[in-house]
């Protein structure tokens, strides 16, 4: 049961073409965002779509696959863990970000 403590699965569409960074060590890092949609009816009976954006990072072999096959608009299923970190922006303000560190990727659809 320990493996289930920090696990997330998302199905969505890439909002941008992944940014690929090759580090000095030769390791690859892929950064991208995916959009997930939830549709519901509001109190007036109107159909409403709520879109949530998720920042995703992937390393090494997964990043290489992403670099080769994924582009803006592609539908994917990702599995990974949530991580949070902080950094200072150019103005010196402390910023916080939550990301999904992807360790499994499944390409869906025909886009």
Coordinates of C-alpha atoms in Angstrom, one line a residue:
X1 CA 0.0 0.0 0.0
X2 CA 3.0 2.4 0.4
X3 CA 3.3 2.7 -3.4
X4 CA -0.1 4.4 -3.5
X5 CA 0.6 7.3 -1.2
X6 CA 1.9 9.7 -3.9
X7 CA 0.5 8.7 -7.2
X8 CA -1.4 10.6 -9.9
X9 CA -2.9 9.5 -13.2
X10 CA -4.0 12.1 -15.7
X11 CA -5.5 11.9 -19.2
X12 CA -5.3 15.2 -21.2
X13 CA -4.0 17.1 -24.2
X14 CA -0.6 18.8 -24.4
X15 CA -1.0 22.6 -24.3
X16 CA 2.4 23.2 -25.9
X17 CA 5.2 21.4 -27.6
X18 CA 7.4 19.9 -24.9
X19 CA 10.5 21.9 -23.9
X20 CA 13.5 19.6 -24.0
X21 CA 16.6 20.4 -21.9
X22 CA 19.8 18.4 -22.2
X23 CA 21.9 18.8 -19.0
X24 CA 25.7 18.9 -18.9
X25 CA 25.6 15.3 -17.6
X26 CA 23.8 14.3 -20.8
X27 CA 20.5 13.6 -19.0
X28 CA 17.4 14.9 -20.7
X29 CA 14.5 16.7 -19.1
X30 CA 11.1 17.3 -20.8
X31 CA 8.8 20.0 -19.5
X32 CA 5.2 20.5 -20.7
X33 CA 1.7 21.2 -19.6
X34 CA -1.4 19.1 -20.1
X35 CA -5.0 20.2 -19.9
X36 CA -7.7 18.0 -18.4
X37 CA -11.4 18.8 -18.9
X38 CA -14.4 18.1 -16.6
X39 CA -17.9 18.7 -18.0
X40 CA -20.9 19.3 -15.8
X41 CA -24.3 21.0 -15.8
X42 CA -24.6 24.2 -13.7
X43 CA -27.7 25.2 -11.8
X44 CA -29.3 26.7 -15.0
X45 CA -28.9 23.3 -16.7
X46 CA -26.2 24.6 -19.0
X47 CA -23.3 22.4 -19.9
X48 CA -20.0 23.8 -18.5
X49 CA -16.4 22.6 -19.2
X50 CA -13.8 23.2 -16.5
X51 CA -10.2 23.0 -17.8
X52 CA -7.4 22.4 -15.4
X53 CA -3.7 22.8 -16.4
X54 CA -1.0 20.5 -15.0
X55 CA 2.8 21.1 -15.2
X56 CA 4.6 17.9 -16.1
X57 CA 8.3 17.0 -16.1
X58 CA 9.9 13.8 -17.3
X59 CA 13.5 12.6 -17.2
X60 CA 15.9 10.4 -19.3
X61 CA 14.3 7.7 -21.5
X62 CA 10.8 9.1 -21.0
X63 CA 12.0 12.6 -22.0
X64 CA 13.6 11.1 -25.1
X65 CA 10.3 9.4 -26.1
X66 CA 8.5 12.7 -25.4
X67 CA 11.0 14.6 -27.6
X68 CA 10.5 12.2 -30.5
X69 CA 6.8 11.7 -30.5
X70 CA 4.8 14.4 -28.6
X71 CA 3.7 17.8 -29.8
X72 CA 1.0 20.3 -29.0
X73 CA -2.5 18.9 -28.9
X74 CA -1.5 15.2 -28.5
X75 CA -3.7 13.2 -26.1
X76 CA -1.7 11.4 -23.4
X77 CA -2.1 9.4 -20.2
X78 CA 0.6 10.1 -17.7
X79 CA 1.3 8.5 -14.4
X80 CA 3.7 9.8 -11.8
X81 CA 4.0 11.6 -8.5
X82 CA 3.3 15.1 -7.3
X83 CA 6.2 17.3 -6.3
X84 CA 6.3 20.9 -5.0
X85 CA 9.2 23.2 -5.0
X86 CA 10.0 26.9 -4.7
X87 CA 12.3 29.2 -6.6
X88 CA 13.1 32.9 -6.9
X89 CA 12.0 34.7 -10.1
X90 CA 14.0 37.4 -11.9
X91 CA 12.6 40.1 -9.6
X92 CA 13.6 38.1 -6.5
X93 CA 10.1 37.0 -5.5
X94 CA 9.7 33.5 -4.1
X95 CA 7.5 31.4 -6.3
X96 CA 6.0 28.0 -5.7
X97 CA 5.2 25.3 -8.2
X98 CA 3.6 21.9 -8.1
X99 CA 4.5 19.4 -10.9
X100 CA 3.8 15.9 -11.9
X101 CA 7.0 13.9 -12.3
X102 CA 6.0 11.5 -15.1
X103 CA 7.4 7.9 -14.9
X104 CA 4.8 6.3 -17.2
X105 CA 3.5 7.6 -20.5
X106 CA 0.8 6.3 -22.9
X107 CA 0.1 8.1 -26.2
X108 CA -3.6 8.1 -27.0
X109 CA -5.8 9.2 -30.0
X110 CA -4.7 9.8 -33.5
X111 CA -3.7 13.5 -33.3

